[in-house]
PDB file of C-alpha atoms in Angstrom:
ATOM      1  CA  UNK Y 876     108.846  95.520 113.504  1.00 93.00           C
ATOM      2  CA  UNK Y 877     107.874  98.991 114.671  1.00 96.00           C
ATOM      3  CA  UNK Y 878     105.120  99.140 117.261  1.00 98.00           C
ATOM      4  CA  UNK Y 879     103.427 102.084 118.959  1.00 98.00           C
ATOM      5  CA  UNK Y 880     101.811 102.156 122.390  1.00 98.00           C
ATOM      6  CA  UNK Y 881      99.817 104.993 123.898  1.00 98.00           C
ATOM      7  CA  UNK Y 882      99.790 105.671 127.631  1.00 98.00           C
ATOM      8  CA  UNK Y 883      98.281 108.241 129.941  1.00 96.00           C
ATOM      9  CA  UNK Y 884      95.339 108.986 132.213  1.00 97.00           C
ATOM     10  CA  UNK Y 885      91.982 107.655 131.151  1.00 96.00           C
ATOM     11  CA  UNK Y 886      90.090 110.377 132.998  1.00 98.00           C
ATOM     12  CA  UNK Y 887      90.715 114.111 132.848  1.00 98.00           C
ATOM     13  CA  UNK Y 888      88.716 116.851 134.534  1.00 98.00           C
ATOM     14  CA  UNK Y 889      87.167 119.655 132.481  1.00 97.00           C
ATOM     15  CA  UNK Y 890      89.440 122.661 131.946  1.00 97.00           C
ATOM     16  CA  UNK Y 891      92.528 120.590 132.721  1.00 98.00           C
ATOM     17  CA  UNK Y 892      95.228 119.390 130.334  1.00 98.00           C
ATOM     18  CA  UNK Y 893      95.113 115.992 128.651  1.00 98.00           C
ATOM     19  CA  UNK Y 894      98.570 114.441 128.400  1.00 98.00           C
ATOM     20  CA  UNK Y 895      99.370 111.282 126.468  1.00 98.00           C
ATOM     21  CA  UNK Y 896     102.599 109.584 125.478  1.00 98.00           C
ATOM     22  CA  UNK Y 897     103.304 107.260 122.591  1.00 98.00           C
ATOM     23  CA  UNK Y 898     106.230 104.875 122.965  1.00 98.00           C
ATOM     24  CA  UNK Y 899     107.858 103.648 119.783  1.00 96.00           C
ATOM     25  CA  UNK Y 900     109.487 100.234 119.859  1.00 96.00           C
ATOM     26  CA  UNK Y 901     111.305  98.250 117.206  1.00 95.00           C
ATOM     27  CA  UNK Y 902     112.741 101.324 115.526  1.00 93.00           C
ATOM     28  CA  UNK Y 903     114.091 104.799 116.153  1.00 91.00           C
ATOM     29  CA  UNK Y 904     111.736 107.742 116.335  1.00 91.00           C
ATOM     30  CA  UNK Y 905     114.545 109.829 114.868  1.00 88.00           C
ATOM     31  CA  UNK Y 906     114.626 107.864 111.627  1.00 85.00           C
ATOM     32  CA  UNK Y 907     114.429 110.190 108.671  1.00 78.00           C
ATOM     33  CA  UNK Y 908     111.383 110.075 106.479  1.00 84.00           C
ATOM     34  CA  UNK Y 909     108.676 109.686 109.069  1.00 92.00           C
ATOM     35  CA  UNK Y 910     106.195 111.853 110.858  1.00 94.00           C
ATOM     36  CA  UNK Y 911     104.602 110.880 114.140  1.00 96.00           C
ATOM     37  CA  UNK Y 912     100.998 111.875 114.576  1.00 97.00           C
ATOM     38  CA  UNK Y 913      97.975 111.899 116.859  1.00 98.00           C
ATOM     39  CA  UNK Y 914      94.457 111.088 115.695  1.00 98.00           C
ATOM     40  CA  UNK Y 915      91.318 110.834 117.781  1.00 98.00           C
ATOM     41  CA  UNK Y 916      87.915 109.212 117.452  1.00 98.00           C
ATOM     42  CA  UNK Y 917      84.886 110.001 119.615  1.00 97.00           C
ATOM     43  CA  UNK Y 918      82.773 106.972 120.413  1.00 96.00           C
ATOM     44  CA  UNK Y 919      80.755 105.892 117.399  1.00 94.00           C
ATOM     45  CA  UNK Y 920      82.147 108.681 115.246  1.00 96.00           C
ATOM     46  CA  UNK Y 921      84.818 109.272 112.646  1.00 97.00           C
ATOM     47  CA  UNK Y 922      88.515 110.013 112.764  1.00 98.00           C
ATOM     48  CA  UNK Y 923      90.013 113.428 113.425  1.00 98.00           C
ATOM     49  CA  UNK Y 924      93.657 114.219 112.639  1.00 98.00           C
ATOM     50  CA  UNK Y 925      95.123 116.281 115.493  1.00 98.00           C
ATOM     51  CA  UNK Y 926      98.670 116.943 114.362  1.00 97.00           C
ATOM     52  CA  UNK Y 927     102.139 115.560 113.824  1.00 96.00           C
ATOM     53  CA  UNK Y 928     105.824 116.019 114.503  1.00 94.00           C
ATOM     54  CA  UNK Y 929     108.829 115.019 112.462  1.00 89.00           C
ATOM     55  CA  UNK Y 930     111.871 116.089 110.518  1.00 74.00           C
ATOM     56  CA  UNK Y 931     114.078 115.909 113.595  1.00 73.00           C
ATOM     57  CA  UNK Y 932     117.168 115.995 111.374  1.00 68.00           C
ATOM     58  CA  UNK Y 933     116.122 119.517 110.395  1.00 69.00           C
ATOM     59  CA  UNK Y 934     115.391 120.745 113.907  1.00 71.00           C
ATOM     60  CA  UNK Y 935     111.925 119.331 114.199  1.00 76.00           C
ATOM     61  CA  UNK Y 936     108.673 120.339 112.625  1.00 89.00           C
ATOM     62  CA  UNK Y 937     105.153 120.328 114.035  1.00 94.00           C
ATOM     63  CA  UNK Y 938     101.842 120.797 112.270  1.00 95.00           C
ATOM     64  CA  UNK Y 939      98.517 121.059 114.024  1.00 97.00           C
ATOM     65  CA  UNK Y 940      94.910 121.021 112.963  1.00 97.00           C
ATOM     66  CA  UNK Y 941      93.707 124.639 112.899  1.00 97.00           C
ATOM     67  CA  UNK Y 942      90.625 123.689 114.891  1.00 97.00           C
ATOM     68  CA  UNK Y 943      92.805 122.545 117.805  1.00 97.00           C
ATOM     69  CA  UNK Y 944      95.976 124.555 117.249  1.00 96.00           C
ATOM     70  CA  UNK Y 945      95.421 126.961 120.141  1.00 97.00           C
ATOM     71  CA  UNK Y 946      95.215 124.062 122.606  1.00 98.00           C
ATOM     72  CA  UNK Y 947      97.585 121.425 121.228  1.00 98.00           C
ATOM     73  CA  UNK Y 948     101.265 120.730 121.729  1.00 97.00           C
ATOM     74  CA  UNK Y 949     103.057 117.710 120.284  1.00 96.00           C
ATOM     75  CA  UNK Y 950     106.605 117.106 121.441  1.00 93.00           C
ATOM     76  CA  UNK Y 951     109.249 114.419 121.246  1.00 92.00           C
ATOM     77  CA  UNK Y 952     111.752 112.826 123.600  1.00 92.00           C
ATOM     78  CA  UNK Y 953     114.225 111.079 121.353  1.00 89.00           C
ATOM     79  CA  UNK Y 954     116.173 109.684 124.324  1.00 92.00           C
ATOM     80  CA  UNK Y 955     113.076 107.725 125.359  1.00 95.00           C
ATOM     81  CA  UNK Y 956     111.859 107.076 121.810  1.00 94.00           C
ATOM     82  CA  UNK Y 957     108.579 108.716 122.698  1.00 95.00           C
ATOM     83  CA  UNK Y 958     106.382 111.510 121.479  1.00 95.00           C
ATOM     84  CA  UNK Y 959     103.638 113.205 123.407  1.00 97.00           C
ATOM     85  CA  UNK Y 960     100.355 115.046 123.078  1.00 98.00           C
ATOM     86  CA  UNK Y 961      99.114 117.802 125.337  1.00 98.00           C
ATOM     87  CA  UNK Y 962      95.620 119.208 124.889  1.00 98.00           C
ATOM     88  CA  UNK Y 963      94.703 122.040 127.196  1.00 98.00           C
ATOM     89  CA  UNK Y 964      91.389 123.369 128.482  1.00 98.00           C
ATOM     90  CA  UNK Y 965      89.577 120.136 127.720  1.00 98.00           C
ATOM     91  CA  UNK Y 966      85.812 119.761 127.636  1.00 98.00           C
ATOM     92  CA  UNK Y 967      83.492 116.801 127.238  1.00 98.00           C
ATOM     93  CA  UNK Y 968      83.858 117.241 123.475  1.00 98.00           C
ATOM     94  CA  UNK Y 969      87.448 116.046 123.799  1.00 98.00           C
ATOM     95  CA  UNK Y 970      86.313 112.644 125.073  1.00 98.00           C
ATOM     96  CA  UNK Y 971      87.578 110.122 122.539  1.00 98.00           C
ATOM     97  CA  UNK Y 972      89.884 107.259 121.763  1.00 98.00           C
ATOM     98  CA  UNK Y 973      93.282 108.778 121.014  1.00 98.00           C
ATOM     99  CA  UNK Y 974      95.592 107.022 118.580  1.00 98.00           C
ATOM    100  CA  UNK Y 975      99.236 107.648 117.848  1.00 98.00           C
ATOM    101  CA  UNK Y 976     100.421 106.711 114.398  1.00 98.00           C
ATOM    102  CA  UNK Y 977     103.450 106.741 112.130  1.00 96.00           C
ATOM    103  CA  UNK Y 978     103.139 108.575 108.848  1.00 95.00           C
ATOM    104  CA  UNK Y 979     105.423 107.168 106.220  1.00 92.00           C
ATOM    105  CA  UNK Y 980     105.950 107.881 102.537  1.00 88.00           C
ATOM    106  CA  UNK Y 981     105.240 104.590 100.715  1.00 85.00           C
ATOM    107  CA  UNK Y 982     105.184 106.524  97.449  1.00 84.00           C
ATOM    108  CA  UNK Y 983     107.221 109.619  96.656  1.00 84.00           C
ATOM    109  CA  UNK Y 984     105.442 112.608  98.128  1.00 85.00           C
ATOM    110  CA  UNK Y 985     102.499 110.558  99.363  1.00 90.00           C
ATOM    111  CA  UNK Y 986     102.243 109.986 103.071  1.00 93.00           C
ATOM    112  CA  UNK Y 987      99.932 107.641 104.925  1.00 96.00           C
ATOM    113  CA  UNK Y 988      99.532 106.354 108.462  1.00 97.00           C
ATOM    114  CA  UNK Y 989     100.924 102.865 108.108  1.00 96.00           C
ATOM    115  CA  UNK Y 990     101.431 101.934 111.759  1.00 97.00           C
ATOM    116  CA  UNK Y 991      99.008 102.735 114.569  1.00 98.00           C
ATOM    117  CA  UNK Y 992      98.920 102.262 118.285  1.00 98.00           C
ATOM    118  CA  UNK Y 993      96.012 100.338 119.763  1.00 98.00           C
ATOM    119  CA  UNK Y 994      94.418 103.540 121.014  1.00 98.00           C
ATOM    120  CA  UNK Y 995      93.632 104.797 124.484  1.00 98.00           C
ATOM    121  CA  UNK Y 996      90.260 106.008 125.719  1.00 98.00           C
ATOM    122  CA  UNK Y 997      90.247 109.380 127.419  1.00 98.00           C
ATOM    123  CA  UNK Y 998      87.125 110.622 129.175  1.00 98.00           C
ATOM    124  CA  UNK Y 999      86.704 114.240 130.198  1.00 98.00           C
ATOM    125  CA  UNK Y1000      84.481 114.377 133.246  1.00 97.00           C
ATOM    126  CA  UNK Y1001      84.428 115.830 136.715  1.00 95.00           C
TER     127      UNK Y1001
ATOM    128  CA  UNK P 706      90.183 122.247 105.551  1.00 96.00           C
ATOM    129  CA  UNK P 707      89.426 119.869 102.706  1.00 97.00           C
ATOM    130  CA  UNK P 708      86.119 118.085 103.193  1.00 98.00           C
ATOM    131  CA  UNK P 709      85.806 114.411 102.341  1.00 98.00           C
ATOM    132  CA  UNK P 710      82.419 112.815 101.768  1.00 98.00           C
ATOM    133  CA  UNK P 711      81.886 109.076 101.520  1.00 98.00           C
ATOM    134  CA  UNK P 712      78.931 107.197 100.135  1.00 98.00           C
ATOM    135  CA  UNK P 713      77.118 105.206 101.098  1.00 97.00           C
ATOM    136  CA  UNK P 714      77.300 105.623 104.868  1.00 98.00           C
ATOM    137  CA  UNK P 715      76.464 101.972 105.243  1.00 97.00           C
ATOM    138  CA  UNK P 716      75.850  98.982 103.046  1.00 97.00           C
ATOM    139  CA  UNK P 717      75.090  95.329 103.320  1.00 98.00           C
ATOM    140  CA  UNK P 718      76.384  92.799 100.836  1.00 97.00           C
ATOM    141  CA  UNK P 719      76.783  89.057 100.456  1.00 97.00           C
ATOM    142  CA  UNK P 720      79.939  87.017 100.467  1.00 98.00           C
ATOM    143  CA  UNK P 721      81.374  86.999  96.966  1.00 97.00           C
ATOM    144  CA  UNK P 722      79.770  90.286  95.954  1.00 98.00           C
ATOM    145  CA  UNK P 723      81.675  93.107  94.328  1.00 98.00           C
ATOM    146  CA  UNK P 724      81.496  96.137  96.613  1.00 98.00           C
ATOM    147  CA  UNK P 725      82.293  99.745  95.775  1.00 98.00           C
ATOM    148  CA  UNK P 726      82.650 102.657  98.171  1.00 98.00           C
ATOM    149  CA  UNK P 727      82.950 106.205  96.918  1.00 98.00           C
ATOM    150  CA  UNK P 728      84.849 109.143  98.368  1.00 98.00           C
ATOM    151  CA  UNK P 729      84.606 112.707  97.105  1.00 98.00           C
ATOM    152  CA  UNK P 730      86.766 115.700  97.981  1.00 98.00           C
ATOM    153  CA  UNK P 731      85.464 119.253  97.845  1.00 97.00           C
ATOM    154  CA  UNK P 732      88.541 120.305  95.890  1.00 98.00           C
ATOM    155  CA  UNK P 733      91.080 118.535  93.740  1.00 98.00           C
ATOM    156  CA  UNK P 734      93.546 116.435  95.724  1.00 97.00           C
ATOM    157  CA  UNK P 735      95.264 114.787  92.755  1.00 96.00           C
ATOM    158  CA  UNK P 736      95.969 111.220  93.928  1.00 96.00           C
ATOM    159  CA  UNK P 737      96.631 112.103  97.573  1.00 97.00           C
ATOM    160  CA  UNK P 738      94.046 109.706  98.889  1.00 98.00           C
ATOM    161  CA  UNK P 739      94.335 106.839 101.366  1.00 98.00           C
ATOM    162  CA  UNK P 740      91.876 104.153 102.413  1.00 98.00           C
ATOM    163  CA  UNK P 741      91.714 102.550 105.844  1.00 98.00           C
ATOM    164  CA  UNK P 742      89.784  99.625 107.294  1.00 98.00           C
ATOM    165  CA  UNK P 743      88.694  99.708 110.918  1.00 98.00           C
ATOM    166  CA  UNK P 744      87.189  96.795 112.783  1.00 98.00           C
ATOM    167  CA  UNK P 745      85.310  97.318 116.064  1.00 96.00           C
ATOM    168  CA  UNK P 746      87.603  98.111 118.963  1.00 96.00           C
ATOM    169  CA  UNK P 747      90.671  98.168 116.744  1.00 98.00           C
ATOM    170  CA  UNK P 748      92.895 100.814 115.227  1.00 98.00           C
ATOM    171  CA  UNK P 749      92.489 101.639 111.554  1.00 98.00           C
ATOM    172  CA  UNK P 750      94.583  99.665 109.098  1.00 98.00           C
ATOM    173  CA  UNK P 751      96.046 101.158 105.926  1.00 98.00           C
ATOM    174  CA  UNK P 752      94.717  99.433 102.805  1.00 98.00           C
ATOM    175  CA  UNK P 753      95.445 101.748  99.891  1.00 98.00           C
ATOM    176  CA  UNK P 754      97.730 104.749  99.535  1.00 97.00           C
ATOM    177  CA  UNK P 755      98.201 107.253  96.734  1.00 97.00           C
ATOM    178  CA  UNK P 756      94.681 106.407  95.538  1.00 97.00           C
ATOM    179  CA  UNK P 757      95.533 103.082  93.943  1.00 97.00           C
ATOM    180  CA  UNK P 758      98.594 101.492  95.528  1.00 97.00           C
ATOM    181  CA  UNK P 759      98.002  98.431  97.645  1.00 97.00           C
ATOM    182  CA  UNK P 760      99.681  98.427 101.049  1.00 97.00           C
ATOM    183  CA  UNK P 761     101.960  95.466 101.650  1.00 96.00           C
ATOM    184  CA  UNK P 762     100.118  92.471 103.041  1.00 97.00           C
ATOM    185  CA  UNK P 763      96.660  93.638 101.985  1.00 98.00           C
ATOM    186  CA  UNK P 764      94.685  91.095  99.939  1.00 98.00           C
ATOM    187  CA  UNK P 765      94.532  91.777  96.219  1.00 98.00           C
ATOM    188  CA  UNK P 766      90.722  91.796  96.251  1.00 98.00           C
ATOM    189  CA  UNK P 767      91.041  95.377  97.507  1.00 98.00           C
ATOM    190  CA  UNK P 768      91.711  98.048  94.916  1.00 98.00           C
ATOM    191  CA  UNK P 769      91.474 101.794  94.653  1.00 98.00           C
ATOM    192  CA  UNK P 770      91.016 104.197  91.787  1.00 98.00           C
ATOM    193  CA  UNK P 771      90.377 107.825  91.020  1.00 98.00           C
ATOM    194  CA  UNK P 772      92.075 111.178  90.963  1.00 97.00           C
ATOM    195  CA  UNK P 773      91.115 114.790  91.364  1.00 97.00           C
ATOM    196  CA  UNK P 774      87.956 114.811  93.441  1.00 98.00           C
ATOM    197  CA  UNK P 775      86.379 111.373  92.951  1.00 98.00           C
ATOM    198  CA  UNK P 776      87.738 108.093  94.265  1.00 98.00           C
ATOM    199  CA  UNK P 777      86.555 104.541  94.764  1.00 98.00           C
ATOM    200  CA  UNK P 778      87.509 101.596  96.901  1.00 98.00           C
ATOM    201  CA  UNK P 779      86.499  98.261  95.435  1.00 98.00           C
ATOM    202  CA  UNK P 780      86.390  94.845  97.023  1.00 98.00           C
ATOM    203  CA  UNK P 781      86.218  92.406  94.145  1.00 98.00           C
ATOM    204  CA  UNK P 782      84.843  89.438  96.069  1.00 97.00           C
ATOM    205  CA  UNK P 783      83.590  90.195  99.549  1.00 98.00           C
ATOM    206  CA  UNK P 784      84.823  87.951 102.329  1.00 98.00           C
ATOM    207  CA  UNK P 785      83.384  87.603 105.858  1.00 97.00           C
ATOM    208  CA  UNK P 786      86.463  89.201 107.383  1.00 97.00           C
ATOM    209  CA  UNK P 787      85.848  92.364 105.359  1.00 98.00           C
ATOM    210  CA  UNK P 788      83.054  93.361 107.733  1.00 97.00           C
ATOM    211  CA  UNK P 789      84.357  96.720 108.963  1.00 98.00           C
ATOM    212  CA  UNK P 790      84.118 100.477 108.602  1.00 98.00           C
ATOM    213  CA  UNK P 791      86.123 102.003 105.792  1.00 98.00           C
ATOM    214  CA  UNK P 792      87.528 105.520 105.790  1.00 98.00           C
ATOM    215  CA  UNK P 793      89.111 107.619 103.097  1.00 98.00           C
ATOM    216  CA  UNK P 794      91.681 110.275 104.022  1.00 98.00           C
ATOM    217  CA  UNK P 795      93.196 113.030 101.959  1.00 98.00           C
ATOM    218  CA  UNK P 796      96.935 113.621 102.346  1.00 97.00           C
ATOM    219  CA  UNK P 797      97.064 116.574  99.979  1.00 96.00           C
ATOM    220  CA  UNK P 798      97.205 119.240 102.648  1.00 96.00           C
ATOM    221  CA  UNK P 799      97.142 119.372 106.413  1.00 95.00           C
ATOM    222  CA  UNK P 800      94.992 118.857 108.353  1.00 96.00           C
ATOM    223  CA  UNK P 801      94.644 115.421 106.807  1.00 97.00           C
ATOM    224  CA  UNK P 802      90.898 115.016 106.905  1.00 98.00           C
ATOM    225  CA  UNK P 803      88.910 111.790 106.800  1.00 98.00           C
ATOM    226  CA  UNK P 804      85.597 110.870 105.321  1.00 98.00           C
ATOM    227  CA  UNK P 805      82.804 110.054 107.733  1.00 98.00           C
ATOM    228  CA  UNK P 806      83.174 106.333 107.143  1.00 98.00           C
ATOM    229  CA  UNK P 807      81.247 103.562 105.393  1.00 98.00           C
ATOM    230  CA  UNK P 808      80.055 100.685 107.532  1.00 98.00           C
ATOM    231  CA  UNK P 809      80.085  97.440 105.578  1.00 98.00           C
ATOM    232  CA  UNK P 810      78.021  94.548 106.824  1.00 97.00           C
ATOM    233  CA  UNK P 811      77.744  91.006 105.541  1.00 95.00           C
ATOM    234  CA  UNK P 812      74.270  89.731 104.720  1.00 93.00           C
TER     235      UNK P 812
END
């Protein structure tokens, strides 16, 4: 059974870069047909889709939310079965629980996040 | 970005009640609509995908309907363990935006 686990610093200083890693276990991150995504949730608020990576068989493909695109990089390390998130120039507004998730296609053409990590809290503060 | 609006923002219902949550998109998204359940301190859990398909392992009291811009999540007979916040998400175009959530409480 595929499981995801986020890891990384829980505290980041303003203007620095937030870096998180998601380790995939129980399956290969290179398996065709999946995207691997990051989603965040400020305390007491809703969910925000950050971006995703996938299609490694075709050279890799990343898509980012336009609101974060200038600051976000999602990458993959297939040898470690991990994918990562980097968010630069962080401010207090980036304080949130960050989730990694697998997007699958349970119906043709329809994708959904069917497996999630437990989430990791990241606080931006000096 | 496609905007998703849920109503109500919160509701309280009794065990056994039929509960309906609505989600509206600001443009047509066909049936590219997912529903998630999130309990406090936990990650969201996929309930419904493609507007009306039940995710494996999800109780049959959950159902989804709708297409275009208007969608509903229905719980046919509310159970105590259904106390949670429910989110809709459009998967029509990236960024995959979520509704603001509906907090469901048990009376």
